[in-house]
Short mmCIF file of C-alpha atoms and ligand atoms in Angstrom, two decimals:
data_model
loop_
_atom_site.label_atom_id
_atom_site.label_comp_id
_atom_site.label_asym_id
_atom_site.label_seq_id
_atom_site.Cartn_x
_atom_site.Cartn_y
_atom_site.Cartn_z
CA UNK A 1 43.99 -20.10 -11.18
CA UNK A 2 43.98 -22.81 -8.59
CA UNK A 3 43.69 -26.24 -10.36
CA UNK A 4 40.21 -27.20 -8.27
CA UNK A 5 38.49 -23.93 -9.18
CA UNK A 6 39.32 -24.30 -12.80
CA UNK A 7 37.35 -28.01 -12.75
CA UNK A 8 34.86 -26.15 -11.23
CA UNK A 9 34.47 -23.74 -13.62
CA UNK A 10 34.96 -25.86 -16.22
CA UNK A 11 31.85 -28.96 -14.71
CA UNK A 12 29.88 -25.79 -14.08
CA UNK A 13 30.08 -24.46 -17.28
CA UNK A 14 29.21 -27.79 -19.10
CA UNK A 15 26.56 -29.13 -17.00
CA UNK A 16 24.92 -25.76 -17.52
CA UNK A 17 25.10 -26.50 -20.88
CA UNK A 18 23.89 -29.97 -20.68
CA UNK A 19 20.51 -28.84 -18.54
CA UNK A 20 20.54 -25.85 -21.28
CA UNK A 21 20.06 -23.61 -18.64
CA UNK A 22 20.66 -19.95 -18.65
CA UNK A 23 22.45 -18.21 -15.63
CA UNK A 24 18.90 -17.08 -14.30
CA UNK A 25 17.64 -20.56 -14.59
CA UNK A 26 20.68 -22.09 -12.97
CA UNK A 27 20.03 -19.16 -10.04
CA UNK A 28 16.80 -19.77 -9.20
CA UNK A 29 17.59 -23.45 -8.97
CA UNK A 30 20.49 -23.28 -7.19
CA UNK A 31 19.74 -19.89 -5.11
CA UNK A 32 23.17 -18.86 -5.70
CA UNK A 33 23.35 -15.02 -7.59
CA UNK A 34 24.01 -15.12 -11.57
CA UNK A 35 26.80 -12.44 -10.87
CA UNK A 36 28.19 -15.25 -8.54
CA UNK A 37 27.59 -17.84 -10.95
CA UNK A 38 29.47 -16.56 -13.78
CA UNK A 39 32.19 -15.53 -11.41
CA UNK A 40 32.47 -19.12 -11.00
CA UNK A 41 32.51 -20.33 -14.51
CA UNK A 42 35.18 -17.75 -15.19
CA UNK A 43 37.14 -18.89 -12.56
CA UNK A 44 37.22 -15.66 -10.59
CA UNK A 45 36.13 -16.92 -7.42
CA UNK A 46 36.48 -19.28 -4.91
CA UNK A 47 33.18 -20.07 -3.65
CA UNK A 48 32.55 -21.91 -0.33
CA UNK A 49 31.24 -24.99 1.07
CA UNK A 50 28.02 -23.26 1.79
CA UNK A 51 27.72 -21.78 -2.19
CA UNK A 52 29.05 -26.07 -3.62
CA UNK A 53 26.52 -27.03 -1.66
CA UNK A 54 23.94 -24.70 -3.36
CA UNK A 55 25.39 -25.65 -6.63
CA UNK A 56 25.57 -29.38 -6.23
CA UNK A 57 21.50 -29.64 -4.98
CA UNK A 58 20.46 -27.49 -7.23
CA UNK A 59 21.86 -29.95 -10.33
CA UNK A 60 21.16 -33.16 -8.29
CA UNK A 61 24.61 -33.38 -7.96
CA UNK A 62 27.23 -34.96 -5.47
CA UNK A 63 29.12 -32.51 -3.86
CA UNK A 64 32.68 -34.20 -5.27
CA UNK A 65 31.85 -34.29 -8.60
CA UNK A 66 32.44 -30.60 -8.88
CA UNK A 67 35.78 -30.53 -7.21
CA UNK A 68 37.35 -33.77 -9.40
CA UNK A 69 37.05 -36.10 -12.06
CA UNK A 70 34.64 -39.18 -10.77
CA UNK A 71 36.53 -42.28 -10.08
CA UNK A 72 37.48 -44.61 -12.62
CA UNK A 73 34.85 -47.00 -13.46
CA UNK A 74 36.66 -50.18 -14.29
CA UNK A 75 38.85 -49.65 -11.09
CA UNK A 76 37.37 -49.92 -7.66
CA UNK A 77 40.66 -49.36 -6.33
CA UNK A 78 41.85 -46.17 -5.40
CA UNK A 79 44.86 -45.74 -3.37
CA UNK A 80 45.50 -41.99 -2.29
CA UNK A 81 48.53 -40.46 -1.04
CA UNK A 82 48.13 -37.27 1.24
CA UNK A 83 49.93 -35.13 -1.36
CA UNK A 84 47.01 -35.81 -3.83
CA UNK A 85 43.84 -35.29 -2.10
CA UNK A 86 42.23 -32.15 -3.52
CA UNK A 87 42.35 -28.82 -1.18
CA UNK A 88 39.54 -26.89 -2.99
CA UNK A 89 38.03 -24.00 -0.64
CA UNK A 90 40.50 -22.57 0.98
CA UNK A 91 38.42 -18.94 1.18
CA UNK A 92 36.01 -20.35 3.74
CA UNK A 93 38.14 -21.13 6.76
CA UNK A 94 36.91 -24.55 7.00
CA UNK A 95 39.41 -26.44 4.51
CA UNK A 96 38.07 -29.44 2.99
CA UNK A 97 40.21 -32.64 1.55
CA UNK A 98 38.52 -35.43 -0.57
CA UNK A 99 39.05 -38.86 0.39
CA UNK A 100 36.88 -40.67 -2.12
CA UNK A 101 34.98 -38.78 -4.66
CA UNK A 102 31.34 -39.58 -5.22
CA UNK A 103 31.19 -43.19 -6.63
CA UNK A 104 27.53 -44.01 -8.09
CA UNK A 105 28.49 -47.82 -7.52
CA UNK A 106 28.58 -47.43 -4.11
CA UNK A 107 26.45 -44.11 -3.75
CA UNK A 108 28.84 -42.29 -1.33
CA UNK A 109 31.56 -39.69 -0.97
CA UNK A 110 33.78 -38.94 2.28
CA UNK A 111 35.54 -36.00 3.26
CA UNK A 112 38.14 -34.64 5.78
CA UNK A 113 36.87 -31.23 7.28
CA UNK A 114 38.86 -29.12 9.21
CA UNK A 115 36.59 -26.47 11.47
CA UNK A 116 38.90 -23.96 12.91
CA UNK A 117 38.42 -22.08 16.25
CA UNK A 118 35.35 -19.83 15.87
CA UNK A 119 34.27 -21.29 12.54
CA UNK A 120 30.07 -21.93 12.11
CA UNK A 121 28.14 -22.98 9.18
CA UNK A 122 24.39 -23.72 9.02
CA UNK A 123 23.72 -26.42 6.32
CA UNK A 124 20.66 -26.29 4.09
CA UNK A 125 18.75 -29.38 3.56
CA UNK A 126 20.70 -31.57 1.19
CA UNK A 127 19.13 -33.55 -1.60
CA UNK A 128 16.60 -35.86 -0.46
CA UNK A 129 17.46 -39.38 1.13
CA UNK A 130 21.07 -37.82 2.01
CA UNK A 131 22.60 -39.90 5.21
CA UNK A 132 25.81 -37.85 6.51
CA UNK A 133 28.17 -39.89 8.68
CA UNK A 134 30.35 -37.68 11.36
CA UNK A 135 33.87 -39.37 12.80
CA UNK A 136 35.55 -36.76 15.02
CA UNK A 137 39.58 -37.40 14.60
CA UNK A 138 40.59 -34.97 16.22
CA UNK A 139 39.85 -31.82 18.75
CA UNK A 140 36.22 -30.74 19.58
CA UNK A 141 33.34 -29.87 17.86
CA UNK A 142 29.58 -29.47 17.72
CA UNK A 143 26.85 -30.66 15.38
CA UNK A 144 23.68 -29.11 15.35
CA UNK A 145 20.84 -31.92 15.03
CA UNK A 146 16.91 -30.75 15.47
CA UNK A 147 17.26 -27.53 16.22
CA UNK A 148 20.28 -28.70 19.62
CA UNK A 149 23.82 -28.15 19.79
CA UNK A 150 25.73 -31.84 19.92
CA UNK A 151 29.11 -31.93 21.88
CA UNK A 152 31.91 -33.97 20.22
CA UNK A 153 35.12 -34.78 20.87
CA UNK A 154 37.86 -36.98 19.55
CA UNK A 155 36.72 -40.68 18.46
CA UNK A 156 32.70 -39.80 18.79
CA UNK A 157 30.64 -40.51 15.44
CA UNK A 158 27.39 -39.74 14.62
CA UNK A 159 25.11 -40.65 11.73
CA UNK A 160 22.01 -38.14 10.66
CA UNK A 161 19.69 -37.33 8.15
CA UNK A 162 21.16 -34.74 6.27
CA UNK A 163 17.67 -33.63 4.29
CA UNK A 164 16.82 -31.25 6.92
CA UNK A 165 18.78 -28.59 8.21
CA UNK A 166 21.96 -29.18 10.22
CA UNK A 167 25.02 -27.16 11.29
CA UNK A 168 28.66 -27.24 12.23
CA UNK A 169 30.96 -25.24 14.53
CA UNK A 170 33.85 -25.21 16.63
CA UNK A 171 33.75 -22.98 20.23
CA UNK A 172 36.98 -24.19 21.17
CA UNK A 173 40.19 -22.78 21.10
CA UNK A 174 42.19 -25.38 18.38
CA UNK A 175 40.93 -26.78 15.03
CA UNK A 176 38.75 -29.42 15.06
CA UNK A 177 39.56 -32.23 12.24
CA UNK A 178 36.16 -35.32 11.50
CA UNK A 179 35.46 -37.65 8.48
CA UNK A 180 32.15 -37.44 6.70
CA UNK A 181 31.17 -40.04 4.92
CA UNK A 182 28.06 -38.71 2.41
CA UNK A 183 25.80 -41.14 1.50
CA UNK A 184 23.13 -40.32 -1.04
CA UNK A 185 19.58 -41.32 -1.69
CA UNK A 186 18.92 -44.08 -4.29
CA UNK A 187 18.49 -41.84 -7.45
CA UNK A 188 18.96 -38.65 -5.69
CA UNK A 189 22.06 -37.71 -7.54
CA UNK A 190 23.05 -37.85 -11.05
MN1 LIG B 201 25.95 -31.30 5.44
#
């Protein structure tokens, strides 16, 4: 089993536990399938961005927190070599590195997104008060923002509200690489 989807299964599992929520519970909170679920927690599947998402709203939860350990909290420094950021979803064609896991002290998380040629995802609201910030490093992509398609290329940045629906795809013919920085709501996320 890949190391990421065993934390996973393993954060999954004991948060469950913590909430003392049965599978059906945690499905109807999270809207992702008990079969799915317990796939999960057994570590037979890899579940996309789209399903983490699910997950991580439904237990007021960060995204990162379910793909690594949170950061140290006596050490604001973290120094991070390319050959230990975390690959995690590698089934949903839109691999995604961490950068800085979710830090309450500072109430963000940032990622590095690849979107390859042809790839589209439609974002559910996140939890409330959730900021996203967009830095396109490199190739083109498009954002979709109130319901419009957003152009960018290389260098553009954008900052939305990310409690409403949103989307992200890539028409273009090469893979299109941007930062998001995740800011959360004060007391959104556990
Ligand atoms: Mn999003």
């Amino acid at each position: 089993m890949q190391e990421v989807n065993q934390y996973l299964a393993t954060t999954l599992k004991k948060l469950r536990q913590e909430k003392s929520w049965s599978l059906d519970r945690a499905a109807s909170e999270t809207g992702v399938s008990k079969a799915m679920l317990g796939q999960i927690e057994r570590g037979e599947s890899s579940p996309t961005i789209s399903t983490m998402w699910k997950i991580s709203t439904g237990f007021h939860k960060s995204l990162s927190s379910f793909l690594e350990p949170p950061a140290d909290p006596n050490n604001e420094t973290i120094i991070r070599a390319t050959s230990t950021r975390h690959t995690p979803l590698e089934s949903d064609n839109a691999p995604v590195l961490s950068i800085f896991p979710y830090d309450k002290r500072f109430g963000f998380e940032m990622f590095e997104l690849t979107l390859l040629p042809g790839y589209q995802r439609i974002s559910e609201p996140h939890l409330q008060g959730t900021t996203e910030h967009i830095i396109v490093i490199c190739g083109e992509m498009e954002l979709l923002l109130e319901g419009e398609w957003i152009k960018l290329t290389k260098g553009e940045a954008v900052r939305f509200t990310a409690d409403k629906l949103h989307g992200y795809r890539n028409n273009s013919t090469s893979p299109a690489v941007f930062h998001n920085v995740i800011h959360y709501g004060q007391g959104s996320c556990e």
